[in-house]
mmCIF file of C-alpha atoms and ligand atoms in Angstrom:
data_model
loop_
_atom_site.group_PDB
_atom_site.id
_atom_site.type_symbol
_atom_site.label_atom_id
_atom_site.label_comp_id
_atom_site.label_asym_id
_atom_site.label_seq_id
_atom_site.Cartn_x
_atom_site.Cartn_y
_atom_site.Cartn_z
ATOM 1 C CA MET D 1 -2.726 -57.331 -56.525
ATOM 2 C CA LYS D 2 -5.900 -56.209 -55.248
ATOM 3 C CA GLY D 3 -6.054 -58.381 -52.469
ATOM 4 C CA GLY D 4 -9.432 -59.593 -52.568
ATOM 5 C CA TYR D 5 -10.838 -56.628 -52.873
ATOM 6 C CA ASP D 6 -12.900 -55.352 -56.506
ATOM 7 C CA HIS D 7 -10.904 -51.932 -56.870
ATOM 8 C CA PHE D 8 -7.256 -50.754 -55.317
ATOM 9 C CA MET D 9 -9.471 -47.516 -54.389
ATOM 10 C CA MET D 10 -11.524 -50.174 -51.653
ATOM 11 C CA LYS D 11 -7.952 -52.223 -50.784
ATOM 12 C CA GLU D 12 -6.485 -48.799 -49.919
ATOM 13 C CA ILE D 13 -9.270 -47.217 -48.186
ATOM 14 C CA SER D 14 -9.469 -50.540 -46.269
ATOM 15 C CA GLU D 15 -5.558 -50.868 -45.311
ATOM 16 C CA GLN D 16 -5.529 -47.542 -43.590
ATOM 17 C CA PRO D 17 -5.256 -49.310 -40.173
ATOM 18 C CA ASP D 18 -1.900 -50.618 -41.146
ATOM 19 C CA SER D 19 -0.860 -47.711 -43.345
ATOM 20 C CA THR D 20 -1.272 -44.957 -40.612
ATOM 21 C CA PHE D 21 0.749 -47.228 -38.297
ATOM 22 C CA ASN D 22 3.428 -47.529 -40.586
ATOM 23 C CA THR D 23 3.699 -43.831 -41.254
ATOM 24 C CA MET D 24 4.256 -43.784 -37.378
ATOM 25 C CA ARG D 25 6.283 -47.273 -37.090
ATOM 26 C CA GLY D 26 9.892 -46.236 -35.354
ATOM 27 C CA ARG D 27 8.572 -42.638 -35.594
ATOM 28 C CA ILE D 28 6.907 -42.446 -32.111
ATOM 29 C CA ASP D 29 8.040 -43.646 -29.127
ATOM 30 C CA PHE D 30 4.493 -43.742 -27.537
ATOM 31 C CA LYS D 31 6.108 -44.832 -24.083
ATOM 32 C CA ASN D 32 8.472 -41.815 -23.355
ATOM 33 C CA LYS D 33 6.209 -39.507 -25.849
ATOM 34 C CA ASN D 34 8.918 -38.627 -27.664
ATOM 35 C CA ILE D 35 8.823 -38.249 -31.912
ATOM 36 C CA ILE D 36 11.808 -39.086 -33.452
ATOM 37 C CA LEU D 37 11.800 -38.038 -37.308
ATOM 38 C CA GLY D 38 15.571 -38.871 -38.778
ATOM 39 C CA GLY D 39 15.092 -36.947 -42.068
ATOM 40 C CA ILE D 40 15.014 -33.573 -40.423
ATOM 41 C CA LYS D 41 17.265 -33.978 -37.405
ATOM 42 C CA GLN D 42 20.265 -32.103 -39.216
ATOM 43 C CA TYR D 43 17.784 -29.183 -39.975
ATOM 44 C CA LEU D 44 15.685 -28.983 -36.819
ATOM 45 C CA SER D 45 17.375 -26.063 -35.667
ATOM 46 C CA SER D 46 16.870 -23.827 -38.891
ATOM 47 C CA ILE D 47 13.431 -25.236 -39.085
ATOM 48 C CA ARG D 48 12.453 -23.567 -35.721
ATOM 49 C CA ARG D 49 14.244 -20.395 -36.436
ATOM 50 C CA SER D 50 11.704 -19.935 -39.326
ATOM 51 C CA ARG D 51 9.378 -17.008 -38.873
ATOM 52 C CA ARG D 52 6.864 -18.455 -41.285
ATOM 53 C CA PHE D 53 6.041 -22.101 -42.649
ATOM 54 C CA GLN D 54 4.538 -21.991 -45.936
ATOM 55 C CA MET D 55 2.870 -25.264 -47.485
ATOM 56 C CA ILE D 56 2.301 -25.988 -51.145
ATOM 57 C CA ALA D 57 0.266 -28.929 -52.447
ATOM 58 C CA CYS D 58 -2.302 -29.595 -55.128
ATOM 59 C CA GLY D 59 -5.989 -31.640 -54.778
ATOM 60 C CA THR D 60 -5.520 -34.222 -51.857
ATOM 61 C CA SER D 61 -2.558 -33.393 -50.459
ATOM 62 C CA TYR D 62 -3.493 -29.917 -50.347
ATOM 63 C CA HIS D 63 -6.515 -30.599 -48.078
ATOM 64 C CA SER D 64 -3.760 -32.571 -45.631
ATOM 65 C CA CYS D 65 -2.080 -29.167 -45.118
ATOM 66 C CA LEU D 66 -5.435 -27.221 -44.288
ATOM 67 C CA ALA D 67 -6.162 -30.459 -42.012
ATOM 68 C CA VAL D 68 -3.004 -29.589 -39.624
ATOM 69 C CA ARG D 69 -2.994 -25.832 -40.257
ATOM 70 C CA SER D 70 -4.303 -24.791 -37.169
ATOM 71 C CA LEU D 71 -2.221 -27.369 -34.895
ATOM 72 C CA PHE D 72 0.708 -26.390 -36.404
ATOM 73 C CA GLU D 73 0.008 -22.116 -35.556
ATOM 74 C CA GLU D 74 -1.213 -23.707 -32.023
ATOM 75 C CA LEU D 75 2.161 -25.553 -30.980
ATOM 76 C CA THR D 76 4.580 -23.720 -32.881
ATOM 77 C CA GLY D 77 3.236 -20.062 -32.723
ATOM 78 C CA VAL D 78 4.487 -19.564 -36.286
ATOM 79 C CA PRO D 79 2.389 -18.175 -38.812
ATOM 80 C CA VAL D 80 1.528 -20.901 -41.425
ATOM 81 C CA SER D 81 0.333 -20.211 -44.960
ATOM 82 C CA VAL D 82 -1.207 -23.145 -47.150
ATOM 83 C CA ASP D 83 -1.416 -22.520 -50.821
ATOM 84 C CA LEU D 84 -2.222 -24.459 -54.130
ATOM 85 C CA ALA D 85 0.822 -24.930 -56.025
ATOM 86 C CA SER D 86 -1.042 -23.621 -59.334
ATOM 87 C CA ASP D 87 -2.306 -20.354 -57.338
ATOM 88 C CA PHE D 88 1.038 -19.782 -55.780
ATOM 89 C CA MET D 89 2.734 -19.812 -58.867
ATOM 90 C CA ASP D 90 0.061 -17.320 -60.647
ATOM 91 C CA ARG D 91 1.104 -14.909 -57.838
ATOM 92 C CA SER D 92 4.568 -15.613 -57.445
ATOM 93 C CA PRO D 93 4.675 -13.873 -54.082
ATOM 94 C CA PRO D 94 7.840 -13.229 -51.840
ATOM 95 C CA ILE D 95 9.545 -15.978 -50.088
ATOM 96 C CA PHE D 96 12.305 -15.180 -47.663
ATOM 97 C CA ARG D 97 15.387 -16.864 -46.565
ATOM 98 C CA ASP D 98 13.676 -17.585 -43.188
ATOM 99 C CA ASP D 99 10.874 -19.106 -44.273
ATOM 100 C CA THR D 100 10.370 -23.106 -44.217
ATOM 101 C CA CYS D 101 8.415 -24.123 -46.832
ATOM 102 C CA ILE D 102 6.925 -27.526 -46.894
ATOM 103 C CA PHE D 103 6.165 -29.234 -50.012
ATOM 104 C CA VAL D 104 3.127 -32.404 -49.853
ATOM 105 C CA SER D 105 2.961 -34.991 -51.793
ATOM 106 C CA GLN D 106 1.888 -38.286 -52.505
ATOM 107 C CA SER D 107 3.929 -38.866 -55.882
ATOM 108 C CA GLY D 108 6.346 -36.284 -55.444
ATOM 109 C CA GLU D 109 6.347 -35.855 -59.233
ATOM 110 C CA THR D 110 3.370 -32.851 -59.352
ATOM 111 C CA ALA D 111 4.233 -30.384 -61.924
ATOM 112 C CA ASP D 112 2.804 -27.161 -60.393
ATOM 113 C CA SER D 113 4.228 -28.412 -56.970
ATOM 114 C CA MET D 114 7.559 -28.972 -58.773
ATOM 115 C CA GLN D 115 7.525 -25.535 -60.403
ATOM 116 C CA VAL D 116 6.872 -23.800 -56.991
ATOM 117 C CA LEU D 117 10.209 -26.144 -55.420
ATOM 118 C CA LYS D 118 12.049 -24.387 -58.363
ATOM 119 C CA TYR D 119 10.955 -21.318 -57.294
ATOM 120 C CA CYS D 120 12.109 -21.764 -53.463
ATOM 121 C CA ARG D 121 15.049 -23.045 -53.977
ATOM 122 C CA ALA D 122 15.942 -19.781 -56.304
ATOM 123 C CA ALA D 123 14.511 -17.682 -52.976
ATOM 124 C CA GLY D 124 17.022 -19.469 -50.694
ATOM 125 C CA CYS D 125 14.011 -20.745 -47.934
ATOM 126 C CA LEU D 126 14.491 -24.129 -46.825
ATOM 127 C CA ASN D 127 12.571 -26.593 -48.262
ATOM 128 C CA VAL D 128 11.268 -29.695 -46.483
ATOM 129 C CA GLY D 129 8.942 -32.440 -48.268
ATOM 130 C CA VAL D 130 6.460 -34.602 -46.881
ATOM 131 C CA VAL D 131 6.265 -37.321 -49.533
ATOM 132 C CA ASN D 132 5.062 -40.973 -50.374
ATOM 133 C CA SER D 133 7.209 -42.221 -53.266
ATOM 134 C CA VAL D 134 10.565 -42.417 -52.403
ATOM 135 C CA GLY D 135 13.383 -41.266 -54.618
ATOM 136 C CA SER D 136 10.693 -39.052 -56.111
ATOM 137 C CA SER D 137 11.783 -35.600 -57.696
ATOM 138 C CA ILE D 138 9.932 -33.942 -54.894
ATOM 139 C CA SER D 139 11.885 -36.216 -52.217
ATOM 140 C CA ARG D 140 15.460 -35.703 -53.982
ATOM 141 C CA GLU D 141 15.284 -32.004 -54.621
ATOM 142 C CA THR D 142 13.978 -30.690 -50.945
ATOM 143 C CA ASP D 143 16.815 -29.978 -48.480
ATOM 144 C CA CYS D 144 15.052 -32.889 -46.307
ATOM 145 C CA GLY D 145 11.631 -34.241 -45.454
ATOM 146 C CA VAL D 146 9.931 -37.071 -43.933
ATOM 147 C CA HIS D 147 8.479 -40.213 -46.064
ATOM 148 C CA ILE D 148 5.041 -40.829 -45.304
ATOM 149 C CA ASN D 149 5.710 -44.760 -45.829
ATOM 150 C CA ALA D 150 2.045 -45.377 -46.576
ATOM 151 C CA GLY D 151 2.665 -47.707 -49.318
ATOM 152 C CA PRO D 152 2.179 -47.708 -53.403
ATOM 153 C CA GLU D 153 -1.303 -46.053 -53.880
ATOM 154 C CA ILE D 154 -2.460 -46.905 -57.280
ATOM 155 C CA SER D 155 -6.344 -45.891 -57.494
ATOM 156 C CA VAL D 156 -5.991 -42.092 -58.944
ATOM 157 C CA ALA D 157 -7.965 -41.176 -55.833
ATOM 158 C CA SER D 158 -6.313 -40.535 -53.072
ATOM 159 C CA THR D 159 -7.286 -41.939 -49.716
ATOM 160 C CA LYS D 160 -4.717 -43.617 -47.311
ATOM 161 C CA ALA D 161 -2.179 -40.982 -48.504
ATOM 162 C CA TYR D 162 -4.268 -38.558 -46.924
ATOM 163 C CA SER D 163 -4.554 -39.966 -43.430
ATOM 164 C CA SER D 164 -0.813 -40.526 -43.576
ATOM 165 C CA GLN D 165 0.260 -37.200 -45.063
ATOM 166 C CA PHE D 166 -2.193 -35.677 -42.555
ATOM 167 C CA ILE D 167 -0.091 -37.677 -39.512
ATOM 168 C CA ALA D 168 3.658 -37.143 -41.076
ATOM 169 C CA LEU D 169 2.335 -33.419 -40.861
ATOM 170 C CA VAL D 170 1.151 -33.762 -36.879
ATOM 171 C CA MET D 171 4.727 -35.302 -35.952
ATOM 172 C CA LEU D 172 6.403 -32.573 -37.319
ATOM 173 C CA ALA D 173 4.621 -30.163 -35.467
ATOM 174 C CA LEU D 174 5.238 -32.279 -32.623
ATOM 175 C CA LYS D 175 8.940 -32.346 -33.245
ATOM 176 C CA ILE D 176 9.592 -28.714 -34.452
ATOM 177 C CA SER D 177 7.643 -27.912 -31.098
ATOM 178 C CA ASN D 178 8.570 -29.974 -28.442
ATOM 179 C CA ASN D 179 11.362 -27.508 -27.211
ATOM 180 C CA VAL D 180 8.544 -25.509 -25.986
ATOM 181 C CA ILE D 181 7.669 -26.806 -21.942
ATOM 182 C CA ASP D 182 3.681 -25.117 -22.379
ATOM 183 C CA ASN D 183 3.221 -27.695 -25.069
ATOM 184 C CA ARG D 184 3.918 -30.914 -22.853
ATOM 185 C CA GLU D 185 0.484 -31.859 -21.888
ATOM 186 C CA ARG D 186 -1.115 -31.125 -25.368
ATOM 187 C CA HIS D 187 1.907 -33.197 -26.705
ATOM 188 C CA GLU D 188 1.007 -36.150 -24.610
ATOM 189 C CA GLU D 189 -2.453 -35.589 -25.415
ATOM 190 C CA ILE D 190 -1.864 -35.915 -29.652
ATOM 191 C CA ILE D 191 0.415 -38.821 -28.824
ATOM 192 C CA ASN D 192 -1.901 -41.145 -26.978
ATOM 193 C CA GLY D 193 -4.375 -40.223 -29.520
ATOM 194 C CA LEU D 194 -2.254 -40.736 -32.141
ATOM 195 C CA GLU D 195 -1.504 -44.544 -30.643
ATOM 196 C CA GLU D 196 -5.342 -45.199 -31.170
ATOM 197 C CA ILE D 197 -5.877 -43.980 -34.639
ATOM 198 C CA PRO D 198 -4.956 -47.099 -36.459
ATOM 199 C CA ASN D 199 -8.107 -48.846 -34.376
ATOM 200 C CA LEU D 200 -10.605 -46.163 -34.497
ATOM 201 C CA ILE D 201 -10.180 -46.267 -38.330
ATOM 202 C CA SER D 202 -11.018 -49.984 -37.811
ATOM 203 C CA LYS D 203 -14.322 -49.449 -36.105
ATOM 204 C CA VAL D 204 -15.295 -46.843 -39.185
ATOM 205 C CA LEU D 205 -14.322 -49.485 -41.348
ATOM 206 C CA ASP D 206 -16.470 -51.827 -39.474
ATOM 207 C CA LYS D 207 -19.492 -49.768 -40.476
ATOM 208 C CA LYS D 208 -19.037 -50.002 -44.155
ATOM 209 C CA ASP D 209 -22.417 -51.757 -45.115
ATOM 210 C CA GLU D 210 -24.209 -49.153 -43.041
ATOM 211 C CA ILE D 211 -22.435 -46.191 -44.860
ATOM 212 C CA ARG D 212 -23.220 -47.798 -48.463
ATOM 213 C CA ASP D 213 -26.571 -48.273 -47.466
ATOM 214 C CA ILE D 214 -27.208 -44.992 -46.278
ATOM 215 C CA SER D 215 -25.625 -43.250 -49.616
ATOM 216 C CA LEU D 216 -27.581 -45.476 -51.891
ATOM 217 C CA LYS D 217 -30.853 -44.484 -50.087
ATOM 218 C CA TYR D 218 -29.577 -40.541 -50.082
ATOM 219 C CA LEU D 219 -26.936 -40.013 -52.369
ATOM 220 C CA HIS D 220 -27.051 -42.464 -55.229
ATOM 221 C CA GLY D 221 -28.228 -40.702 -58.350
ATOM 222 C CA LYS D 222 -28.005 -36.795 -57.243
ATOM 223 C CA ASP D 223 -26.915 -34.416 -59.194
ATOM 224 C CA SER D 224 -25.430 -32.197 -56.973
ATOM 225 C CA MET D 225 -24.563 -32.088 -52.863
ATOM 226 C CA LEU D 226 -22.438 -30.053 -49.964
ATOM 227 C CA VAL D 227 -20.418 -30.915 -47.509
ATOM 228 C CA VAL D 228 -20.587 -28.821 -44.400
ATOM 229 C CA GLY D 229 -17.615 -28.452 -41.658
ATOM 230 C CA ARG D 230 -15.821 -26.166 -39.503
ATOM 231 C CA GLY D 231 -12.683 -25.945 -37.664
ATOM 232 C CA TYR D 232 -10.729 -28.769 -37.817
ATOM 233 C CA GLN D 233 -13.455 -30.688 -39.775
ATOM 234 C CA TYR D 234 -13.405 -27.973 -42.570
ATOM 235 C CA ALA D 235 -10.571 -29.611 -44.570
ATOM 236 C CA SER D 236 -12.546 -33.074 -44.000
ATOM 237 C CA ALA D 237 -15.344 -31.403 -46.050
ATOM 238 C CA LEU D 238 -13.298 -30.478 -49.079
ATOM 239 C CA GLU D 239 -11.870 -33.283 -48.839
ATOM 240 C CA GLY D 240 -15.040 -35.518 -48.889
ATOM 241 C CA ALA D 241 -16.224 -33.167 -51.664
ATOM 242 C CA LEU D 242 -13.257 -34.016 -53.831
ATOM 243 C CA LYS D 243 -13.707 -37.353 -53.714
ATOM 244 C CA ILE D 244 -17.393 -37.568 -54.561
ATOM 245 C CA LYS D 245 -16.662 -35.422 -57.261
ATOM 246 C CA GLU D 246 -13.650 -37.171 -58.717
ATOM 247 C CA ILE D 247 -15.131 -40.747 -58.635
ATOM 248 C CA SER D 248 -18.885 -40.219 -58.624
ATOM 249 C CA TYR D 249 -19.456 -37.877 -60.941
ATOM 250 C CA ILE D 250 -21.599 -36.166 -58.536
ATOM 251 C CA HIS D 251 -21.564 -32.183 -57.954
ATOM 252 C CA ALA D 252 -20.168 -31.727 -54.427
ATOM 253 C CA GLU D 253 -18.835 -28.605 -52.469
ATOM 254 C CA GLY D 254 -17.258 -28.356 -49.753
ATOM 255 C CA ILE D 255 -18.652 -25.657 -47.340
ATOM 256 C CA GLN D 256 -17.243 -23.916 -44.298
ATOM 257 C CA ALA D 257 -20.454 -24.305 -41.823
ATOM 258 C CA GLY D 258 -19.925 -20.293 -41.036
ATOM 259 C CA GLU D 259 -20.291 -19.469 -44.626
ATOM 260 C CA LEU D 260 -23.257 -20.826 -45.100
ATOM 261 C CA LYS D 261 -25.472 -17.881 -44.271
ATOM 262 C CA HIS D 262 -23.077 -15.380 -46.508
ATOM 263 C CA GLY D 263 -24.354 -17.088 -49.907
ATOM 264 C CA THR D 264 -24.993 -21.348 -49.537
ATOM 265 C CA LEU D 265 -28.051 -21.352 -47.663
ATOM 266 C CA ALA D 266 -29.909 -20.543 -50.907
ATOM 267 C CA LEU D 267 -29.301 -23.381 -52.296
ATOM 268 C CA ILE D 268 -31.093 -25.306 -48.965
ATOM 269 C CA ASP D 269 -34.245 -27.026 -49.302
ATOM 270 C CA ASP D 270 -35.907 -30.526 -49.014
ATOM 271 C CA LYS D 271 -33.904 -31.874 -52.481
ATOM 272 C CA MET D 272 -30.663 -30.903 -51.481
ATOM 273 C CA PRO D 273 -28.381 -33.417 -50.163
ATOM 274 C CA VAL D 274 -25.982 -32.118 -47.473
ATOM 275 C CA VAL D 275 -23.458 -34.612 -45.670
ATOM 276 C CA ALA D 276 -22.684 -32.286 -42.004
ATOM 277 C CA PHE D 277 -19.224 -33.289 -39.888
ATOM 278 C CA ALA D 278 -20.627 -32.532 -36.181
ATOM 279 C CA THR D 279 -18.427 -34.522 -34.123
ATOM 280 C CA GLN D 280 -17.861 -32.756 -30.648
ATOM 281 C CA ASP D 281 -14.998 -30.526 -30.188
ATOM 282 C CA SER D 282 -15.273 -26.723 -29.142
ATOM 283 C CA PHE D 283 -16.575 -25.636 -32.185
ATOM 284 C CA SER D 284 -19.700 -27.763 -31.800
ATOM 285 C CA PRO D 285 -22.647 -25.150 -30.726
ATOM 286 C CA LYS D 286 -21.563 -23.498 -34.054
ATOM 287 C CA VAL D 287 -21.636 -26.204 -36.057
ATOM 288 C CA ASN D 288 -25.129 -27.427 -34.472
ATOM 289 C CA SER D 289 -26.601 -23.953 -34.867
ATOM 290 C CA ALA D 290 -25.559 -24.137 -38.696
ATOM 291 C CA ILE D 291 -27.371 -27.689 -38.609
ATOM 292 C CA GLN D 292 -30.440 -25.819 -37.304
ATOM 293 C CA GLN D 293 -30.040 -23.671 -40.046
ATOM 294 C CA ILE D 294 -30.177 -26.429 -42.765
ATOM 295 C CA THR D 295 -33.061 -27.969 -41.362
ATOM 296 C CA ALA D 296 -34.984 -24.965 -40.492
ATOM 297 C CA ARG D 297 -35.179 -24.738 -44.446
ATOM 298 C CA GLU D 298 -36.176 -28.301 -44.898
ATOM 299 C CA GLY D 299 -32.584 -29.596 -45.549
ATOM 300 C CA ARG D 300 -32.413 -33.047 -44.071
ATOM 301 C CA PRO D 301 -28.665 -33.981 -43.449
ATOM 302 C CA ILE D 302 -26.673 -36.770 -43.435
ATOM 303 C CA ILE D 303 -24.829 -36.403 -39.693
ATOM 304 C CA ILE D 304 -21.619 -37.853 -39.166
ATOM 305 C CA MET D 305 -21.629 -37.302 -35.444
ATOM 306 C CA SER D 306 -19.460 -38.849 -32.061
ATOM 307 C CA GLU D 307 -20.502 -41.874 -30.848
ATOM 308 C CA GLY D 308 -23.296 -41.412 -28.033
ATOM 309 C CA ASP D 309 -23.542 -37.358 -28.617
ATOM 310 C CA LYS D 310 -26.921 -36.422 -26.604
ATOM 311 C CA MET D 311 -26.377 -32.911 -28.334
ATOM 312 C CA ILE D 312 -27.225 -33.527 -32.059
ATOM 313 C CA ASP D 313 -31.006 -33.533 -32.691
ATOM 314 C CA GLN D 314 -31.418 -36.588 -35.049
ATOM 315 C CA SER D 315 -34.764 -36.118 -35.080
ATOM 316 C CA LYS D 316 -34.514 -33.971 -38.788
ATOM 317 C CA ALA D 317 -31.428 -35.944 -40.449
ATOM 318 C CA SER D 318 -31.554 -38.018 -43.161
ATOM 319 C CA ALA D 319 -29.658 -40.408 -41.008
ATOM 320 C CA CYS D 320 -26.653 -40.287 -38.509
ATOM 321 C CA ILE D 321 -23.400 -42.390 -38.604
ATOM 322 C CA GLU D 322 -22.215 -42.206 -35.476
ATOM 323 C CA VAL D 323 -17.635 -42.287 -35.335
ATOM 324 C CA PRO D 324 -15.387 -42.639 -32.323
ATOM 325 C CA LYS D 325 -14.320 -39.616 -30.405
ATOM 326 C CA THR D 326 -10.689 -38.789 -30.385
ATOM 327 C CA VAL D 327 -8.090 -35.417 -29.526
ATOM 328 C CA ASP D 328 -9.657 -32.603 -31.669
ATOM 329 C CA CYS D 329 -7.281 -32.046 -33.824
ATOM 330 C CA LEU D 330 -6.845 -35.563 -34.875
ATOM 331 C CA GLN D 331 -10.493 -36.315 -35.697
ATOM 332 C CA GLY D 332 -10.578 -35.604 -39.087
ATOM 333 C CA LEU D 333 -8.484 -38.823 -40.022
ATOM 334 C CA VAL D 334 -11.736 -40.496 -38.779
ATOM 335 C CA ASN D 335 -14.586 -38.583 -40.008
ATOM 336 C CA VAL D 336 -12.460 -38.856 -43.271
ATOM 337 C CA VAL D 337 -13.225 -42.482 -43.397
ATOM 338 C CA PRO D 338 -17.180 -42.414 -44.225
ATOM 339 C CA LEU D 339 -16.705 -39.987 -46.972
ATOM 340 C CA GLN D 340 -14.134 -42.261 -48.524
ATOM 341 C CA LEU D 341 -16.415 -44.778 -48.456
ATOM 342 C CA MET D 342 -19.776 -43.135 -49.748
ATOM 343 C CA SER D 343 -17.704 -41.810 -53.052
ATOM 344 C CA TYR D 344 -16.641 -45.095 -53.546
ATOM 345 C CA TYR D 345 -20.088 -46.528 -53.299
ATOM 346 C CA LEU D 346 -21.488 -44.002 -55.176
ATOM 347 C CA SER D 347 -19.012 -44.821 -57.966
ATOM 348 C CA VAL D 348 -19.626 -47.947 -58.317
ATOM 349 C CA ALA D 349 -23.357 -47.458 -57.896
ATOM 350 C CA ALA D 350 -23.439 -45.091 -60.988
ATOM 351 C CA GLY D 351 -20.841 -47.867 -63.066
ATOM 352 C CA ASN D 352 -17.763 -46.059 -62.722
ATOM 353 C CA ASN D 353 -14.589 -47.579 -62.203
ATOM 354 C CA PRO D 354 -13.169 -45.687 -59.116
ATOM 355 C CA ASP D 355 -9.795 -46.761 -59.716
ATOM 356 C CA ARG D 356 -9.532 -44.814 -63.342
ATOM 357 C CA PRO D 357 -11.922 -41.859 -63.182
ATOM 358 C CA ARG D 358 -12.342 -40.119 -66.469
ATOM 359 C CA ASN D 359 -10.283 -37.456 -67.169
ATOM 360 C CA LEU D 360 -7.984 -37.373 -64.499
ATOM 361 C CA ALA D 361 -4.271 -39.078 -64.258
ATOM 362 C CA LYS D 362 -2.955 -40.431 -61.009
ATOM 363 C CA SER D 363 0.538 -37.997 -61.551
ATOM 364 C CA VAL D 364 -0.334 -34.892 -63.027
ATOM 365 C CA THR D 365 2.946 -34.234 -64.448
ATOM 366 C CA VAL D 366 1.949 -31.464 -66.449
ATOM 367 C CA GLU D 367 1.129 -28.109 -65.443
HETATM 368 C C1 LIG B 401 15.240 -43.855 -42.690
HETATM 369 C C2 LIG B 401 14.940 -44.519 -44.428
HETATM 370 C C3 LIG B 401 13.947 -45.881 -43.504
HETATM 371 C C4 LIG B 401 14.681 -46.266 -42.246
HETATM 372 C C5 LIG B 401 15.170 -45.555 -41.310
HETATM 373 C C6 LIG B 401 15.856 -45.763 -40.073
HETATM 374 C C7 LIG B 401 14.442 -44.356 -46.610
HETATM 375 C C8 LIG B 401 14.133 -43.901 -47.655
HETATM 376 N N1 LIG B 401 14.455 -44.313 -45.034
HETATM 377 O O1 LIG B 401 14.079 -43.686 -42.563
HETATM 378 O O2 LIG B 401 14.173 -47.077 -44.581
HETATM 379 O O3 LIG B 401 14.251 -47.486 -41.670
HETATM 380 O O4 LIG B 401 15.969 -44.348 -41.848
HETATM 381 O O5 LIG B 401 16.384 -45.074 -39.257
HETATM 382 O O6 LIG B 401 16.182 -44.315 -46.546
HETATM 383 N N2 LIG B 401 13.751 -36.632 -47.843
HETATM 384 C C9 LIG B 401 13.877 -35.649 -48.362
HETATM 385 N N3 LIG B 401 12.572 -35.300 -48.595
HETATM 386 C C10 LIG B 401 11.315 -35.626 -48.678
HETATM 387 C C11 LIG B 401 11.715 -36.889 -47.972
HETATM 388 C C12 LIG B 401 12.864 -37.306 -46.929
HETATM 389 O O7 LIG B 401 14.444 -34.715 -48.493
HETATM 390 O O8 LIG B 401 10.453 -35.154 -49.263
HETATM 391 C C13 LIG B 401 14.999 -37.175 -47.221
HETATM 392 C C14 LIG B 401 15.044 -36.919 -45.676
HETATM 393 O O9 LIG B 401 15.651 -36.042 -44.889
HETATM 394 C C15 LIG B 401 16.082 -38.389 -45.075
HETATM 395 C C16 LIG B 401 15.965 -39.320 -46.261
HETATM 396 O O10 LIG B 401 14.996 -38.680 -47.392
HETATM 397 O O11 LIG B 401 17.401 -37.672 -45.812
HETATM 398 C C17 LIG B 401 15.155 -40.488 -45.810
HETATM 399 O O12 LIG B 401 13.773 -39.678 -45.264
HETATM 400 P P1 LIG B 401 12.677 -40.523 -44.415
HETATM 401 O O13 LIG B 401 12.273 -42.222 -44.943
HETATM 402 O O14 LIG B 401 11.755 -39.876 -43.721
HETATM 403 O O15 LIG B 401 13.922 -40.983 -43.188
HETATM 404 P P2 LIG B 401 13.777 -41.775 -41.641
HETATM 405 O O16 LIG B 401 12.244 -41.719 -41.097
HETATM 406 O O17 LIG B 401 14.739 -41.561 -41.244
HETATM 407 O O1 LIG B 402 0.467 -36.846 -55.843
HETATM 408 P P1 LIG B 402 0.201 -35.638 -55.292
HETATM 409 O O2 LIG B 402 -0.238 -35.821 -53.859
HETATM 410 O O3 LIG B 402 0.904 -34.493 -55.688
HETATM 411 O O4 LIG B 402 -1.030 -35.260 -56.402
HETATM 412 C C1 LIG B 402 -1.840 -34.203 -55.842
HETATM 413 C C2 LIG B 402 -3.267 -34.020 -56.156
HETATM 414 O O5 LIG B 402 -3.034 -34.217 -58.272
HETATM 415 C C3 LIG B 402 -4.259 -35.564 -55.988
HETATM 416 O O6 LIG B 402 -4.126 -35.629 -54.449
HETATM 417 C C4 LIG B 402 -5.271 -35.671 -56.356
HETATM 418 O O7 LIG B 402 -6.251 -34.354 -56.138
HETATM 419 C C5 LIG B 402 -6.289 -37.139 -56.340
HETATM 420 N N1 LIG B 402 -6.665 -37.464 -57.357
HETATM 421 C C6 LIG B 402 -7.044 -36.454 -55.536
HETATM 422 O O8 LIG B 402 -8.003 -37.738 -54.858
#
């Protein structure tokens, strides 16, 4: 069942070159740069008429929505709101008939998300699912959708579902916006980037021993840590911190790098462990300045950086993990893998069972 791995979680992390490929299989014509999503075909014109996209999810699935939000807005020109299902229900905000609500869920059974789906059905908007489990409640009760085809995810900590949700949402944004001529070059760049993703994830997985050694040396036994990222990497920071909390039981907080000076810098000293996402993109100057703010206060971050990047000052880092570079909006698919691996190794080192974290269930069917 575990395919030679000690835990389902490691099996599922390691499966990502295949699971991400399967999400795209039959849906991306890489030669002609075309996206085929059978599940939304009939509803495409209604989706394109929407004045707003409202994404709803919980936990890791919520982070996959945050990871693609700016790409959605860039390509479609339509505002995107992303809400935690529980918070959405607490507010019960207005939903219009010309909204498209996108429900993202691995299990398709999460009670909070189902509750919002009922609310949105009553409001008369179009409801689209992005779901792993075929035949689940969300898959059945949405008007249409996209199955992410990641295969069964057994470990409570979600890993391969995250990368596949991320890709399914990117494909959805590409499909919705492929009638806009101005997008053509960007579309081609992203589709070419998607083709490379399984291979790039494999390259990060090849570094797992290095990532284990760094985690054990600098993070094992700590009570608390920060994970810092900005722009496309803010979602990676939140998701990385959730993984660490969930299975290693170390308090971890995902921080938007621009927010450091609004409070969190007060926590930085030579004892506070920090992981910083600093792969190259248009936000790099700002991220590098945030790293300087950290090192100036004796923080010694572990930096996730692009291979061969000469702009990163490695002299004051505890360690640097080099990852392959891809298109800016897809980089999170590569960057999240070291954090998945770190959380796994920290969990095992702490004597925990990463597949069955205390107090948590795989599918949260109560509100
Ligand atoms: C479908 C088949 C796939 C087949 C392919 C061939 C299923 C589940 N999938 O994949 O086996 O290889 O055609 O062209 O039979 N849906 C929702 N909500 C969701 C997710 C999906 O309503 O959250 C609906 C879709 O609108 C669609 C159906 O479920 O009607 C299947 O969706 P999906 O598996 O994504 O469609 P295809 O990729 O076309
Ligand atoms: O099945 P769903 O994607 O709706 O589940 C949502 C969350 O419960 C889930 O992602 C949870 O946060 C994971 N255990 C995180 O690893």
